[in-house]
Amino acid sequence: MNLFRKILLAFVFPICVLVLHILLFFAGFYDYYPLLDVPMHFLGGFSVAFTYLLLYDFIGLKLKNKIVFIILLIFLTAIAWEVFEFSLDNIFGFHTQNGRRDTLWDVIFGLVGGACSLLTFRNYPKALR
């Protein structure tokens, strides 16, 4: 399998999570089940970490501490997602954030999901070679 196809396939999991999130949001599930936000942020972090693991391996990076690098990428992705939600709320009038406490918990659950993914799949990319 060539590198471009591997990189493209690495994004399938987070895209599926994003599509699920969009469907749940527009169907109003978050209004009826506000705690559904917790597993979705966990799943988002989980899927993003899996993608970063694959990309790290596919691209062939050789850093001293791969896990710290990927955790930082997960953290940056979680922050970027919260900035995106903040923008949706302020530009389009959506109600995706419920204050600073909710935002901080969203980032934390994304990081916890990412850490669980790292523990689960840390050796997985080698199986795809």
PDB file of C-alpha atoms in Angstrom:
ATOM      1  CA  MET A   1       0.000   0.000   0.000  1.00  0.00           C
ATOM      2  CA  ASN A   2       1.476   3.381  -0.961  1.00  0.00           C
ATOM      3  CA  LEU A   3       2.054   6.199   1.528  1.00  0.00           C
ATOM      4  CA  PHE A   4      -0.747   8.453   0.224  1.00  0.00           C
ATOM      5  CA  ARG A   5      -3.335   5.698   0.593  1.00  0.00           C
ATOM      6  CA  LYS A   6      -2.098   4.864   4.105  1.00  0.00           C
ATOM      7  CA  ILE A   7      -2.360   8.503   5.135  1.00  0.00           C
ATOM      8  CA  LEU A   8      -5.842   8.762   3.659  1.00  0.00           C
ATOM      9  CA  LEU A   9      -6.965   5.611   5.479  1.00  0.00           C
ATOM     10  CA  ALA A  10      -5.561   6.955   8.753  1.00  0.00           C
ATOM     11  CA  PHE A  11      -8.300   9.610   8.775  1.00  0.00           C
ATOM     12  CA  VAL A  12     -11.251   7.214   8.390  1.00  0.00           C
ATOM     13  CA  PHE A  13     -11.799   6.732  12.147  1.00  0.00           C
ATOM     14  CA  PRO A  14     -11.916  10.465  13.093  1.00  0.00           C
ATOM     15  CA  ILE A  15     -14.086  11.228  10.067  1.00  0.00           C
ATOM     16  CA  CYS A  16     -16.581   8.580  11.220  1.00  0.00           C
ATOM     17  CA  VAL A  17     -16.610  10.130  14.704  1.00  0.00           C
ATOM     18  CA  LEU A  18     -17.134  13.582  13.174  1.00  0.00           C
ATOM     19  CA  VAL A  19     -20.026  12.363  11.027  1.00  0.00           C
ATOM     20  CA  LEU A  20     -21.618  10.705  14.079  1.00  0.00           C
ATOM     21  CA  HIS A  21     -21.218  13.948  16.042  1.00  0.00           C
ATOM     22  CA  ILE A  22     -22.846  16.000  13.272  1.00  0.00           C
ATOM     23  CA  LEU A  23     -25.760  13.572  13.029  1.00  0.00           C
ATOM     24  CA  LEU A  24     -26.282  13.576  16.801  1.00  0.00           C
ATOM     25  CA  PHE A  25     -26.054  17.378  16.948  1.00  0.00           C
ATOM     26  CA  PHE A  26     -28.565  18.089  14.194  1.00  0.00           C
ATOM     27  CA  ALA A  27     -30.914  15.342  15.399  1.00  0.00           C
ATOM     28  CA  GLY A  28     -31.007  17.077  18.776  1.00  0.00           C
ATOM     29  CA  PHE A  29     -29.573  14.211  20.811  1.00  0.00           C
ATOM     30  CA  TYR A  30     -27.289  16.527  22.777  1.00  0.00           C
ATOM     31  CA  ASP A  31     -30.340  18.535  23.892  1.00  0.00           C
ATOM     32  CA  TYR A  32     -32.060  15.440  25.299  1.00  0.00           C
ATOM     33  CA  TYR A  33     -28.904  13.676  26.517  1.00  0.00           C
ATOM     34  CA  PRO A  34     -26.387  16.373  27.517  1.00  0.00           C
ATOM     35  CA  LEU A  35     -24.009  13.788  28.980  1.00  0.00           C
ATOM     36  CA  LEU A  36     -23.630  12.268  25.501  1.00  0.00           C
ATOM     37  CA  ASP A  37     -21.045  15.011  25.047  1.00  0.00           C
ATOM     38  CA  VAL A  38     -18.662  13.143  27.388  1.00  0.00           C
ATOM     39  CA  PRO A  39     -18.279   9.887  25.425  1.00  0.00           C
ATOM     40  CA  MET A  40     -18.152  11.823  22.154  1.00  0.00           C
ATOM     41  CA  HIS A  41     -15.161  13.879  23.322  1.00  0.00           C
ATOM     42  CA  PHE A  42     -13.562  10.696  24.643  1.00  0.00           C
ATOM     43  CA  LEU A  43     -14.168   8.977  21.294  1.00  0.00           C
ATOM     44  CA  GLY A  44     -12.842  12.018  19.447  1.00  0.00           C
ATOM     45  CA  GLY A  45      -9.602  11.949  21.426  1.00  0.00           C
ATOM     46  CA  PHE A  46      -9.387   8.180  20.986  1.00  0.00           C
ATOM     47  CA  SER A  47      -9.780   8.394  17.200  1.00  0.00           C
ATOM     48  CA  VAL A  48      -7.406  11.338  16.791  1.00  0.00           C
ATOM     49  CA  ALA A  49      -4.691   9.588  18.816  1.00  0.00           C
ATOM     50  CA  PHE A  50      -5.090   6.483  16.654  1.00  0.00           C
ATOM     51  CA  THR A  51      -4.657   8.633  13.551  1.00  0.00           C
ATOM     52  CA  TYR A  52      -1.583  10.370  14.962  1.00  0.00           C
ATOM     53  CA  LEU A  53      -0.039   7.000  15.803  1.00  0.00           C
ATOM     54  CA  LEU A  54      -0.590   5.791  12.261  1.00  0.00           C
ATOM     55  CA  LEU A  55       0.714   9.003  10.699  1.00  0.00           C
ATOM     56  CA  TYR A  56       3.764   9.007  12.952  1.00  0.00           C
ATOM     57  CA  ASP A  57       4.642   5.520  11.804  1.00  0.00           C
ATOM     58  CA  PHE A  58       3.704   5.969   8.136  1.00  0.00           C
ATOM     59  CA  ILE A  59       5.713   9.168   7.774  1.00  0.00           C
ATOM     60  CA  GLY A  60       8.636   7.567   9.557  1.00  0.00           C
ATOM     61  CA  LEU A  61       9.272  10.128  12.260  1.00  0.00           C
ATOM     62  CA  LYS A  62      11.962   9.185  14.747  1.00  0.00           C
ATOM     63  CA  LEU A  63      11.623  11.394  17.807  1.00  0.00           C
ATOM     64  CA  LYS A  64      13.069  10.694  21.220  1.00  0.00           C
ATOM     65  CA  ASN A  65       9.678  10.533  22.939  1.00  0.00           C
ATOM     66  CA  LYS A  66       6.923   9.560  20.537  1.00  0.00           C
ATOM     67  CA  ILE A  67       4.218   9.333  23.237  1.00  0.00           C
ATOM     68  CA  VAL A  68       4.813  12.868  24.578  1.00  0.00           C
ATOM     69  CA  PHE A  69       4.763  14.219  21.013  1.00  0.00           C
ATOM     70  CA  ILE A  70       1.445  12.514  20.255  1.00  0.00           C
ATOM     71  CA  ILE A  71      -0.100  13.638  23.566  1.00  0.00           C
ATOM     72  CA  LEU A  72       0.843  17.217  22.687  1.00  0.00           C
ATOM     73  CA  LEU A  73      -0.808  16.780  19.271  1.00  0.00           C
ATOM     74  CA  ILE A  74      -3.953  15.415  20.947  1.00  0.00           C
ATOM     75  CA  PHE A  75      -3.987  18.383  23.326  1.00  0.00           C
ATOM     76  CA  LEU A  76      -3.595  20.847  20.440  1.00  0.00           C
ATOM     77  CA  THR A  77      -6.377  19.098  18.542  1.00  0.00           C
ATOM     78  CA  ALA A  78      -8.698  19.242  21.577  1.00  0.00           C
ATOM     79  CA  ILE A  79      -7.986  22.962  22.016  1.00  0.00           C
ATOM     80  CA  ALA A  80      -8.539  23.581  18.290  1.00  0.00           C
ATOM     81  CA  TRP A  81     -11.866  21.733  18.494  1.00  0.00           C
ATOM     82  CA  GLU A  82     -12.993  23.879  21.427  1.00  0.00           C
ATOM     83  CA  VAL A  83     -11.990  27.053  19.545  1.00  0.00           C
ATOM     84  CA  PHE A  84     -14.030  25.723  16.604  1.00  0.00           C
ATOM     85  CA  GLU A  85     -17.059  25.162  18.885  1.00  0.00           C
ATOM     86  CA  PHE A  86     -16.610  28.639  20.360  1.00  0.00           C
ATOM     87  CA  SER A  87     -16.585  30.071  16.834  1.00  0.00           C
ATOM     88  CA  LEU A  88     -19.753  28.179  15.893  1.00  0.00           C
ATOM     89  CA  ASP A  89     -21.486  29.549  18.964  1.00  0.00           C
ATOM     90  CA  ASN A  90     -20.456  33.133  18.314  1.00  0.00           C
ATOM     91  CA  ILE A  91     -20.720  33.273  14.531  1.00  0.00           C
ATOM     92  CA  PHE A  92     -23.721  31.039  13.805  1.00  0.00           C
ATOM     93  CA  GLY A  93     -25.523  31.124  17.155  1.00  0.00           C
ATOM     94  CA  PHE A  94     -25.158  27.410  17.916  1.00  0.00           C
ATOM     95  CA  HIS A  95     -25.079  26.289  21.518  1.00  0.00           C
ATOM     96  CA  THR A  96     -22.234  23.785  21.645  1.00  0.00           C
ATOM     97  CA  GLN A  97     -20.465  25.017  24.773  1.00  0.00           C
ATOM     98  CA  ASN A  98     -21.890  25.421  28.253  1.00  0.00           C
ATOM     99  CA  GLY A  99     -19.228  27.591  29.831  1.00  0.00           C
ATOM    100  CA  ARG A 100     -15.608  27.270  30.833  1.00  0.00           C
ATOM    101  CA  ARG A 101     -16.142  24.254  33.061  1.00  0.00           C
ATOM    102  CA  ASP A 102     -17.765  22.293  30.220  1.00  0.00           C
ATOM    103  CA  THR A 103     -14.993  23.305  27.841  1.00  0.00           C
ATOM    104  CA  LEU A 104     -12.288  22.206  30.253  1.00  0.00           C
ATOM    105  CA  TRP A 105     -13.998  18.846  30.819  1.00  0.00           C
ATOM    106  CA  ASP A 106     -14.275  18.409  27.044  1.00  0.00           C
ATOM    107  CA  VAL A 107     -10.512  18.878  26.690  1.00  0.00           C
ATOM    108  CA  ILE A 108      -9.850  16.514  29.607  1.00  0.00           C
ATOM    109  CA  PHE A 109     -12.065  13.771  28.165  1.00  0.00           C
ATOM    110  CA  GLY A 110     -10.398  14.200  24.775  1.00  0.00           C
ATOM    111  CA  LEU A 111      -7.004  13.741  26.432  1.00  0.00           C
ATOM    112  CA  VAL A 112      -8.206  10.710  28.410  1.00  0.00           C
ATOM    113  CA  GLY A 113      -9.584   9.165  25.206  1.00  0.00           C
ATOM    114  CA  GLY A 114      -6.291   9.855  23.473  1.00  0.00           C
ATOM    115  CA  ALA A 115      -4.308   8.286  26.318  1.00  0.00           C
ATOM    116  CA  CYS A 116      -6.506   5.175  26.212  1.00  0.00           C
ATOM    117  CA  SER A 117      -5.957   4.949  22.471  1.00  0.00           C
ATOM    118  CA  LEU A 118      -2.192   5.234  22.930  1.00  0.00           C
ATOM    119  CA  LEU A 119      -2.275   2.426  25.482  1.00  0.00           C
ATOM    120  CA  THR A 120      -4.469   0.278  23.244  1.00  0.00           C
ATOM    121  CA  PHE A 121      -2.789   0.822  19.868  1.00  0.00           C
ATOM    122  CA  ARG A 122       0.828   1.724  20.641  1.00  0.00           C
ATOM    123  CA  ASN A 123       2.088  -1.287  18.639  1.00  0.00           C
ATOM    124  CA  TYR A 124      -0.698  -1.379  16.050  1.00  0.00           C
ATOM    125  CA  PRO A 125       0.947   0.612  13.198  1.00  0.00           C
ATOM    126  CA  LYS A 126       3.672  -2.025  12.926  1.00  0.00           C
ATOM    127  CA  ALA A 127       1.001  -4.564  11.986  1.00  0.00           C
ATOM    128  CA  LEU A 128       0.012  -2.449   8.950  1.00  0.00           C
ATOM    129  CA  ARG A 129       3.422  -2.494   7.277  1.00  0.00           C
TER     130      ARG A 129
END
